[in-house]
mmCIF file of C-alpha atoms and ligand atoms in Angstrom:
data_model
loop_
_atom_site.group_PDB
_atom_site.id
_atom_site.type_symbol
_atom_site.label_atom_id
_atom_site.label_comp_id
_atom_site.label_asym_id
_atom_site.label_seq_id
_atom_site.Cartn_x
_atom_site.Cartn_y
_atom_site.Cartn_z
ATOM 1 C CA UNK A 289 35.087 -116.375 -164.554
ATOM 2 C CA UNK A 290 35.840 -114.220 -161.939
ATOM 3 C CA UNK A 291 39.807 -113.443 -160.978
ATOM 4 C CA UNK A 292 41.032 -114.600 -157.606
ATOM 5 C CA UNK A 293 42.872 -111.718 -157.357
ATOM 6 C CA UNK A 294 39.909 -109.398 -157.996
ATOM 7 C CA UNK A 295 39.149 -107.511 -154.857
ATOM 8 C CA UNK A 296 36.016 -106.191 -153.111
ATOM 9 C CA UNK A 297 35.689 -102.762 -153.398
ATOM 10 C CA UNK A 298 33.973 -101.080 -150.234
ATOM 11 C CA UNK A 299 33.035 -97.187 -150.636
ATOM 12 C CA UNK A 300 32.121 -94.234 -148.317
ATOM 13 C CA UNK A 301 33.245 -90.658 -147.617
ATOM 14 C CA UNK A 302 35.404 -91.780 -144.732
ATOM 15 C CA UNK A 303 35.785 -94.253 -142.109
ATOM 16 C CA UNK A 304 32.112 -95.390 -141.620
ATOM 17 C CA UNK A 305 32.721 -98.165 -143.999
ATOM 18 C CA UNK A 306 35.123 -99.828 -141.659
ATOM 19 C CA UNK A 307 32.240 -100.831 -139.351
ATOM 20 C CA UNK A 308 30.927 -102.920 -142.569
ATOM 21 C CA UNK A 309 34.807 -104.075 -143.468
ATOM 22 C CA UNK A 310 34.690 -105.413 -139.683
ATOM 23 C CA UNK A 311 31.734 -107.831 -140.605
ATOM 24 C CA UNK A 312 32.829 -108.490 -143.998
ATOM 25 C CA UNK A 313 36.505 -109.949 -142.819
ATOM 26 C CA UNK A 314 34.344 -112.398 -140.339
ATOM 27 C CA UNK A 315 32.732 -113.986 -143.136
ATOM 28 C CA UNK A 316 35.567 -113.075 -145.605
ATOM 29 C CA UNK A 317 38.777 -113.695 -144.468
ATOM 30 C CA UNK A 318 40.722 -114.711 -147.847
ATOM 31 C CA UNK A 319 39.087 -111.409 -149.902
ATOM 32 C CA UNK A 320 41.329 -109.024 -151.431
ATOM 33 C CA UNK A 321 39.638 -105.680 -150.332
ATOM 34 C CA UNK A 322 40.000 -101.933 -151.431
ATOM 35 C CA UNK A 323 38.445 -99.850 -149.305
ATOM 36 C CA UNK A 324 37.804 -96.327 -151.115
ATOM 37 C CA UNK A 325 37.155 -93.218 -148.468
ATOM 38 C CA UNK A 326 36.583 -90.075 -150.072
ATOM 39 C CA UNK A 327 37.997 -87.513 -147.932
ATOM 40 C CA UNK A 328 38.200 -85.087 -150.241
ATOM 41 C CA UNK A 329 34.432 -85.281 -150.266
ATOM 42 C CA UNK A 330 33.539 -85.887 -146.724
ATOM 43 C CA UNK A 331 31.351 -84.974 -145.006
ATOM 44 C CA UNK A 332 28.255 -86.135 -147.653
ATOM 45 C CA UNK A 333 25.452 -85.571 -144.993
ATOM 46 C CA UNK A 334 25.387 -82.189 -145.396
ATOM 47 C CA UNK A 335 25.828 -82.186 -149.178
ATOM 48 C CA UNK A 336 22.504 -81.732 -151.630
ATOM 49 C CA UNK A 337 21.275 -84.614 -153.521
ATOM 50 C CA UNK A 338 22.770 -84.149 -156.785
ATOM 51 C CA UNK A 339 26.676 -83.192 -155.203
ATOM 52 C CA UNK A 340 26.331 -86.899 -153.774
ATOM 53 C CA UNK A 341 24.973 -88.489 -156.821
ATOM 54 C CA UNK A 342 27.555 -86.806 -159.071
ATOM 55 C CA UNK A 343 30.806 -87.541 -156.805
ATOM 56 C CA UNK A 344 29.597 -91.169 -156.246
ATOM 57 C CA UNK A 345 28.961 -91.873 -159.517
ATOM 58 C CA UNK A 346 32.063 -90.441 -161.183
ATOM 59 C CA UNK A 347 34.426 -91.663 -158.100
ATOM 60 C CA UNK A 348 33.120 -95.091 -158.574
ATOM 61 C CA UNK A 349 33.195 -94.886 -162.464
ATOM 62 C CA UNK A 350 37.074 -94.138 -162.199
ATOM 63 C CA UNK A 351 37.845 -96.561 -159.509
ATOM 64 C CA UNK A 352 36.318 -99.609 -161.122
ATOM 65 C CA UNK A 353 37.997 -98.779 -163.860
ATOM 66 C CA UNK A 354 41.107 -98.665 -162.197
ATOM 67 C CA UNK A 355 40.779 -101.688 -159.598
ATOM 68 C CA UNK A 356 38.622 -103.961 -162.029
ATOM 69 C CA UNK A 357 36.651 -104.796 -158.552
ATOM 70 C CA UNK A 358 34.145 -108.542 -158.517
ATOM 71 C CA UNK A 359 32.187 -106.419 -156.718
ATOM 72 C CA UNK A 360 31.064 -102.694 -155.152
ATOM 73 C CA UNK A 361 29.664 -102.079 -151.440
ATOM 74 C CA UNK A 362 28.482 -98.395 -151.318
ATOM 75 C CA UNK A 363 29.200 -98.758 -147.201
ATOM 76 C CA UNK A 364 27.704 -95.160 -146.738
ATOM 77 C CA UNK A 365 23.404 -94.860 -146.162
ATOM 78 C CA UNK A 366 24.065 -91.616 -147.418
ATOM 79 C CA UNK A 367 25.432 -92.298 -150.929
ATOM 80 C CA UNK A 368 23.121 -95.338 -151.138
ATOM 81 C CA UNK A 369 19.861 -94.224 -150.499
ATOM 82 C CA UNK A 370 20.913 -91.278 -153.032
ATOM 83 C CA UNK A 371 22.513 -92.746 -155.598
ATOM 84 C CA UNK A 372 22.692 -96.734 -155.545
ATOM 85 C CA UNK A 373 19.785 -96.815 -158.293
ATOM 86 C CA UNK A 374 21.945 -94.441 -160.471
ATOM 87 C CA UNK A 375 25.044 -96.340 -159.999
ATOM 88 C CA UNK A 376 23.466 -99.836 -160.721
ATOM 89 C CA UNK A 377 22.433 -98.587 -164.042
ATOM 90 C CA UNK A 378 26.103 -97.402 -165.058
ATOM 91 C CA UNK A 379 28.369 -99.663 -163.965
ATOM 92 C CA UNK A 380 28.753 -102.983 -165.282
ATOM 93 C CA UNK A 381 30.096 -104.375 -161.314
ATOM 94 C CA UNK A 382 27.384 -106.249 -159.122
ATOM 95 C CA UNK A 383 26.272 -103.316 -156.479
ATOM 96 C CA UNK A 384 25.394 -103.386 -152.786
ATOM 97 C CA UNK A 385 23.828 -100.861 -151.017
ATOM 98 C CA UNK A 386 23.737 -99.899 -147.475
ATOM 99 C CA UNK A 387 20.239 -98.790 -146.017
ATOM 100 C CA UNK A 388 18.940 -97.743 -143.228
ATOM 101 C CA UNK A 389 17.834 -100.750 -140.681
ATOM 102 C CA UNK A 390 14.143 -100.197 -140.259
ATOM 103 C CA UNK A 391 12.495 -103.303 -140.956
ATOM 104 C CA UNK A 392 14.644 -105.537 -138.336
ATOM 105 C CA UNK A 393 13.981 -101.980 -135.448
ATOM 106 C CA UNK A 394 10.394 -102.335 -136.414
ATOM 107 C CA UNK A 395 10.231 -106.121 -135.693
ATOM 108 C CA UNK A 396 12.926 -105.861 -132.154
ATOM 109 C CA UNK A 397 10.877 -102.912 -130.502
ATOM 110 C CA UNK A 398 8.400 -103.685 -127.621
ATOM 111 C CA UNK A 399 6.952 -99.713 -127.053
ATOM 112 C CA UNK A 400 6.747 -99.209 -130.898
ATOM 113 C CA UNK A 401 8.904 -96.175 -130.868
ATOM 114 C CA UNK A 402 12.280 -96.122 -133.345
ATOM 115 C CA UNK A 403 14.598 -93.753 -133.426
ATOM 116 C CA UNK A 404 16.418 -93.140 -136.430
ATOM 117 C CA UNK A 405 20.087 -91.447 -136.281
ATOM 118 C CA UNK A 406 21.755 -90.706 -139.354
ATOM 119 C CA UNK A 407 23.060 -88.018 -141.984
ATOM 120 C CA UNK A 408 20.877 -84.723 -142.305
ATOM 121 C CA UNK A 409 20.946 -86.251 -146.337
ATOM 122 C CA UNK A 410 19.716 -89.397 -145.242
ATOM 123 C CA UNK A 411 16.869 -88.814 -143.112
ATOM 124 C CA UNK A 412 15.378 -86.634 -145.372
ATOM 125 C CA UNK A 413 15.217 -89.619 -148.497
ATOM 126 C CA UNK A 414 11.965 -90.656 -149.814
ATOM 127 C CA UNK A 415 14.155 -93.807 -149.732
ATOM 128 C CA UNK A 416 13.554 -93.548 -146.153
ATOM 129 C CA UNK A 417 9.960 -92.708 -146.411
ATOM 130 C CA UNK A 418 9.523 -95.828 -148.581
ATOM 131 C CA UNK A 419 10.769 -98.420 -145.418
ATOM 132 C CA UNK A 420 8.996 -96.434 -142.808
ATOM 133 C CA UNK A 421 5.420 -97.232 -145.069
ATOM 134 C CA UNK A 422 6.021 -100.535 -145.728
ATOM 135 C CA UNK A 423 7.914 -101.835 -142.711
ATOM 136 C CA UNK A 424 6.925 -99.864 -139.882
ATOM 137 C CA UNK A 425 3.101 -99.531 -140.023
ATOM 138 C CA UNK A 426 1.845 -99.157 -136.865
ATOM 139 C CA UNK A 427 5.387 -97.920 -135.230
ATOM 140 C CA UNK A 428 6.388 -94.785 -134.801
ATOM 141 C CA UNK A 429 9.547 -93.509 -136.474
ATOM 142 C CA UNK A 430 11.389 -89.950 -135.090
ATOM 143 C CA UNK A 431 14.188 -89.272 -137.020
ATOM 144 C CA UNK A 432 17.214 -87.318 -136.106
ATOM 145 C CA UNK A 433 20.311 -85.641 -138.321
ATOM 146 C CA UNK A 434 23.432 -86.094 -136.530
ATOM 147 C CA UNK A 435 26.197 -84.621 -138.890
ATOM 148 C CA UNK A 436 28.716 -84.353 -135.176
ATOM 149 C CA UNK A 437 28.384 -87.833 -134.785
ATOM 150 C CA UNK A 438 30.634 -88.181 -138.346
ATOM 151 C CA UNK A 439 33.134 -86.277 -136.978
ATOM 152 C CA UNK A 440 33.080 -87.485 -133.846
ATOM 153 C CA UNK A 441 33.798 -91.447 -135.242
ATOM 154 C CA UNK A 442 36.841 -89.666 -137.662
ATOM 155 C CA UNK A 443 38.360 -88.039 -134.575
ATOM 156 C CA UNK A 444 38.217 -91.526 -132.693
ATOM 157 C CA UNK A 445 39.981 -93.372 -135.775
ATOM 158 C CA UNK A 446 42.653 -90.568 -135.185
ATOM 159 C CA UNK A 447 42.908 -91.701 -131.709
ATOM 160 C CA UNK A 448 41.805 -87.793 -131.297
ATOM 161 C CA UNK A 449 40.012 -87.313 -128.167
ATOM 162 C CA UNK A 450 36.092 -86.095 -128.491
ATOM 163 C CA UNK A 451 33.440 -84.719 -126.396
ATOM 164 C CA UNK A 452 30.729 -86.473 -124.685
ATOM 165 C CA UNK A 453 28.824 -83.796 -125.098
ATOM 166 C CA UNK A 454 28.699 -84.990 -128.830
ATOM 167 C CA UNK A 455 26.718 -88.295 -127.722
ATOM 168 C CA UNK A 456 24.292 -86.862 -125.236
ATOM 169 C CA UNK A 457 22.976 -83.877 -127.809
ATOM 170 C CA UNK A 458 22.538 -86.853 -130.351
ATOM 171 C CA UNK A 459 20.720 -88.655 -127.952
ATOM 172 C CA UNK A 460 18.665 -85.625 -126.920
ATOM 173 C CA UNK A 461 17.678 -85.058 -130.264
ATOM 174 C CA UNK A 462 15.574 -88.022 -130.323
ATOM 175 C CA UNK A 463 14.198 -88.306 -127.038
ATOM 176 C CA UNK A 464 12.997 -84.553 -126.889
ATOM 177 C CA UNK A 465 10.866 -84.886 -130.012
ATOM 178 C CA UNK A 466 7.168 -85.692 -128.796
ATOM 179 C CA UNK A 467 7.040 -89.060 -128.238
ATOM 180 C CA UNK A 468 10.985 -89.642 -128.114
ATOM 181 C CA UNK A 469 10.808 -90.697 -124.402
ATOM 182 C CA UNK A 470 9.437 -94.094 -125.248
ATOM 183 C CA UNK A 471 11.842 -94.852 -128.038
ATOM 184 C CA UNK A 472 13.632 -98.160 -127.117
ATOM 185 C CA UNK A 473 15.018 -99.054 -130.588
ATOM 186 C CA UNK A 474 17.866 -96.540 -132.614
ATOM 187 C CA UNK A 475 18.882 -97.531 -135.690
ATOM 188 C CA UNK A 476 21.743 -96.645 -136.636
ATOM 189 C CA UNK A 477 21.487 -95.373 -140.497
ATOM 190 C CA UNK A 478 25.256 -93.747 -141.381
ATOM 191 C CA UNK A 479 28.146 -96.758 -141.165
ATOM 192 C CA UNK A 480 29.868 -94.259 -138.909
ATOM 193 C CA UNK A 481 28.027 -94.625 -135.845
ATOM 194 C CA UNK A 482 28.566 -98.165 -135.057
ATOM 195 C CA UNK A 483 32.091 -96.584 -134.723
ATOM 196 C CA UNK A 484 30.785 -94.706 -131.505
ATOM 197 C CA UNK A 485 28.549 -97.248 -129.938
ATOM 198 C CA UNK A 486 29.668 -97.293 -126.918
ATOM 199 C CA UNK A 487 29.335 -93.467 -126.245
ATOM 200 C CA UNK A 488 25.858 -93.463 -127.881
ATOM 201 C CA UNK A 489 24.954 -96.446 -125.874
ATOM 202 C CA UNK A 490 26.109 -94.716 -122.804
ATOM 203 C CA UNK A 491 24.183 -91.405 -123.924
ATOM 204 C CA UNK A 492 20.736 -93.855 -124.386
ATOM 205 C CA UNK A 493 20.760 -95.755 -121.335
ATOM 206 C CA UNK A 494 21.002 -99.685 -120.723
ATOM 207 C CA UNK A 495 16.917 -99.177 -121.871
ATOM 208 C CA UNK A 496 17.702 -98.542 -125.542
ATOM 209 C CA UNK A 497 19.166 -101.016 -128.357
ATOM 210 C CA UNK A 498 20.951 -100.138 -131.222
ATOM 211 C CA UNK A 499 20.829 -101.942 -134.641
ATOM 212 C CA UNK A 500 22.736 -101.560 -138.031
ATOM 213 C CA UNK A 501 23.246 -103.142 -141.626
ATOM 214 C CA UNK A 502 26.718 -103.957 -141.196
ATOM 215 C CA UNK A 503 25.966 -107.566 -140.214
ATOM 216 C CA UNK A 504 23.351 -108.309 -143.384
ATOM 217 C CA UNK A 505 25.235 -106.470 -145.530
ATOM 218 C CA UNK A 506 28.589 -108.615 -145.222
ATOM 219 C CA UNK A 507 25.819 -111.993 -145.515
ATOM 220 C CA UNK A 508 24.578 -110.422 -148.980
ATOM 221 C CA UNK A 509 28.288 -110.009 -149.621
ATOM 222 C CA UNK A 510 29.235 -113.072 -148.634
ATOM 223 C CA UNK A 511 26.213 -114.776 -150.750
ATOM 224 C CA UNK A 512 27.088 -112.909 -153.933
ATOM 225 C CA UNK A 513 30.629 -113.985 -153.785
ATOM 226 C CA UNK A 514 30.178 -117.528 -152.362
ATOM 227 C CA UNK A 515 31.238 -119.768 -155.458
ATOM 228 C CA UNK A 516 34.361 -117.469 -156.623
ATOM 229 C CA UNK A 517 37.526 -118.080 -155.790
ATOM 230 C CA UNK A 518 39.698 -115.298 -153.453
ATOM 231 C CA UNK A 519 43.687 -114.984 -153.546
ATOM 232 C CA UNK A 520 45.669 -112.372 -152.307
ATOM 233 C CA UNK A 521 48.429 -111.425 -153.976
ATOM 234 C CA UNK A 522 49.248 -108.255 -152.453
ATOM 235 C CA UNK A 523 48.218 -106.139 -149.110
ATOM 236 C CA UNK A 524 45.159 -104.732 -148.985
ATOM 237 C CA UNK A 525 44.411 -100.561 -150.163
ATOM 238 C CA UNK A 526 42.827 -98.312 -148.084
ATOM 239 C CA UNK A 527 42.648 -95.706 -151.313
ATOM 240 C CA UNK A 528 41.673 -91.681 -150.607
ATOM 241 C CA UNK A 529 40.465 -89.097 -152.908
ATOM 242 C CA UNK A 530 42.974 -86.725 -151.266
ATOM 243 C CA UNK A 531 46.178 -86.800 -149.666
ATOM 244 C CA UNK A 532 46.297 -84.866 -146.635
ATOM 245 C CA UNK A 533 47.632 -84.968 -142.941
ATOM 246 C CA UNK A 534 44.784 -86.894 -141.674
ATOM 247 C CA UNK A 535 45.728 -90.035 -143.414
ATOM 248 C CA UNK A 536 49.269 -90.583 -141.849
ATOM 249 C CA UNK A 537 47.045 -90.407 -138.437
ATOM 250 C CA UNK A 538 45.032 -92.835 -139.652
ATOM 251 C CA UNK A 539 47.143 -94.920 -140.991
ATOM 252 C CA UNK A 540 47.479 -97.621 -137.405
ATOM 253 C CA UNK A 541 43.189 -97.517 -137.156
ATOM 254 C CA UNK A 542 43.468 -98.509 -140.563
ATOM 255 C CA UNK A 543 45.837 -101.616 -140.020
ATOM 256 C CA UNK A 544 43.881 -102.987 -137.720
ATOM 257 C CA UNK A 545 41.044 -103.377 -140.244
ATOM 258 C CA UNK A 546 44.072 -105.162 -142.237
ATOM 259 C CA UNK A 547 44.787 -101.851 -144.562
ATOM 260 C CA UNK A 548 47.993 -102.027 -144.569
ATOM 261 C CA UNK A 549 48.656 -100.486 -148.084
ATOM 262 C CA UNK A 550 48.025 -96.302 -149.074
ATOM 263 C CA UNK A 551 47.121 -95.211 -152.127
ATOM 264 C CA UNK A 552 45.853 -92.057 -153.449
ATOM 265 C CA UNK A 553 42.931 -91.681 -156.583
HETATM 266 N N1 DGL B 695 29.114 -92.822 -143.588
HETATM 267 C C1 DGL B 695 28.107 -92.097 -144.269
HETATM 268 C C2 DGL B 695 26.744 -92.719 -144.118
HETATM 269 O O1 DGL B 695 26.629 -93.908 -143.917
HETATM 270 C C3 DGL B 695 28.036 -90.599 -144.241
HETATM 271 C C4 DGL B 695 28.950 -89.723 -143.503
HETATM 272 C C5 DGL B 695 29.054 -88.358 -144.160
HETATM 273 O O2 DGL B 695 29.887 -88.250 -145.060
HETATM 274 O O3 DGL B 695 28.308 -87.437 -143.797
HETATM 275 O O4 DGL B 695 25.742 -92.058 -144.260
#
């Protein structure tokens, strides 16, 4: 039987895992949540496979330990489409992964051309290889790594101000691959970008849609949890792997996702 008190424990190198938090709450709202951000480890995108399959596996060894969790989000496409088989095999915890958004972009776009922004890590997954052959036959798929578009959504937590220039090369990077000008679909596959959809949207032009796992993920959530009871008996964590100057300026972004308690690993 499953403790009220036992919280949801949502995981990713930094802030991108808010944009899945957001969803979760909607469908949530009585959940006792941790949400783990490893900043000591950020950014993963431009990590190699096995860095990002060790950290994950040994962070999230320690903190369910720790937190005794009902259940794990990995809210990071980098870290899932990396590690989530490696991590389902250790830990005892239910495990949801975050991955890219292919096979709802193949079914929304009208010219057949996806775009798909995420983490120089991610877009190179056979992972990713796997949903473009067996959800987006007969579509075209340009991927893009956009590594500035993680910073860019950490400085906007910080209330820091950031470049457009930022959005516009991330758009370019799409559209000036051949075929790019037709793309009408992006997917966005790295939880931080949903931060920053409203510069990337302005970057695209009103022609392109965007589309993330944030929403389906919080409904598998939701569905895996849906018979257990929640309490909470104290404020939610918003737990880092390092403590550093960064945190204190996150610290009003975070309380607005209802993080209203610190805590270092
Ligand atoms: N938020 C992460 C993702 O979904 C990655 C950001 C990073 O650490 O590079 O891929």
């Amino acid at each position: 039987m499953t403790e009220a008190s036992a919280p949801i424990l949502l995981f990713d190198s930094g802030v991108g895992g808010l944009s899945v938090l957001a969803e979760m709450r909607r469908l949530l709202p009585g959940a006792p949540v941790i949400y783990a951000a490893d900043n000591a480890g950020l950014p993963y995108g431009t990590k190699t496979e096995a860095q990002i399959a060790a950290r994950v596996a040994g962070l999230l060894g320690r903190m369910t330990e720790r937190y005794r969790p009902r259940l794990v989000c990995i809210a990071c496409n980098t870290a899932s489409t990396i590690a989530l088989g490696m991590v389902r095999e250790v830990l005892e915890v239910p495990i949801v992964g975050t991955v890219p958004a292919i096979k709802p972009a193949a079914a929304m776009t009208g010219t057949g051309a996806i775009g798909l922004l995420g983490t120089e890590a991610t877009i190179r997954q056979a992972y990713v290889d796997r949903l473009e052959a067996e959800f987006a036959k007969g579509r075209r798929l340009l991927r893009h790594g956009a590594p500035e578009l993680v910073q860019a959504a950490e400085a906007r937590l910080r209330g820091q101000p950031v470049d457009p220039a930022v959005f516009a090369r991330a758009a370019d990077g799409l559209r000036l691959q051949p075929g790019g000008e037709a793309i009408d679909t992006v997917v966005l596959a790295c939880t931080h970008f949903p931060l920053v959809e409203k510069e990337l949207a302005e970057a695209f032009g009103p022609e392109v849609r965007f589309i993330h796992g944030a929403g389906g993920i919080a409904r598998r959530i939701a569905w895996l949890t849906g018979s257990q009871p929640f309490a909470q008996h104290r404020p939610d964590v918003a737990l880092f792997t390092r403590d550093d100057a960064g945190i204190a300026e996150l610290a009003p972004a975070l309380a607005g996702y209802g993080l209203e308690h610190i805590e270092i690993l």
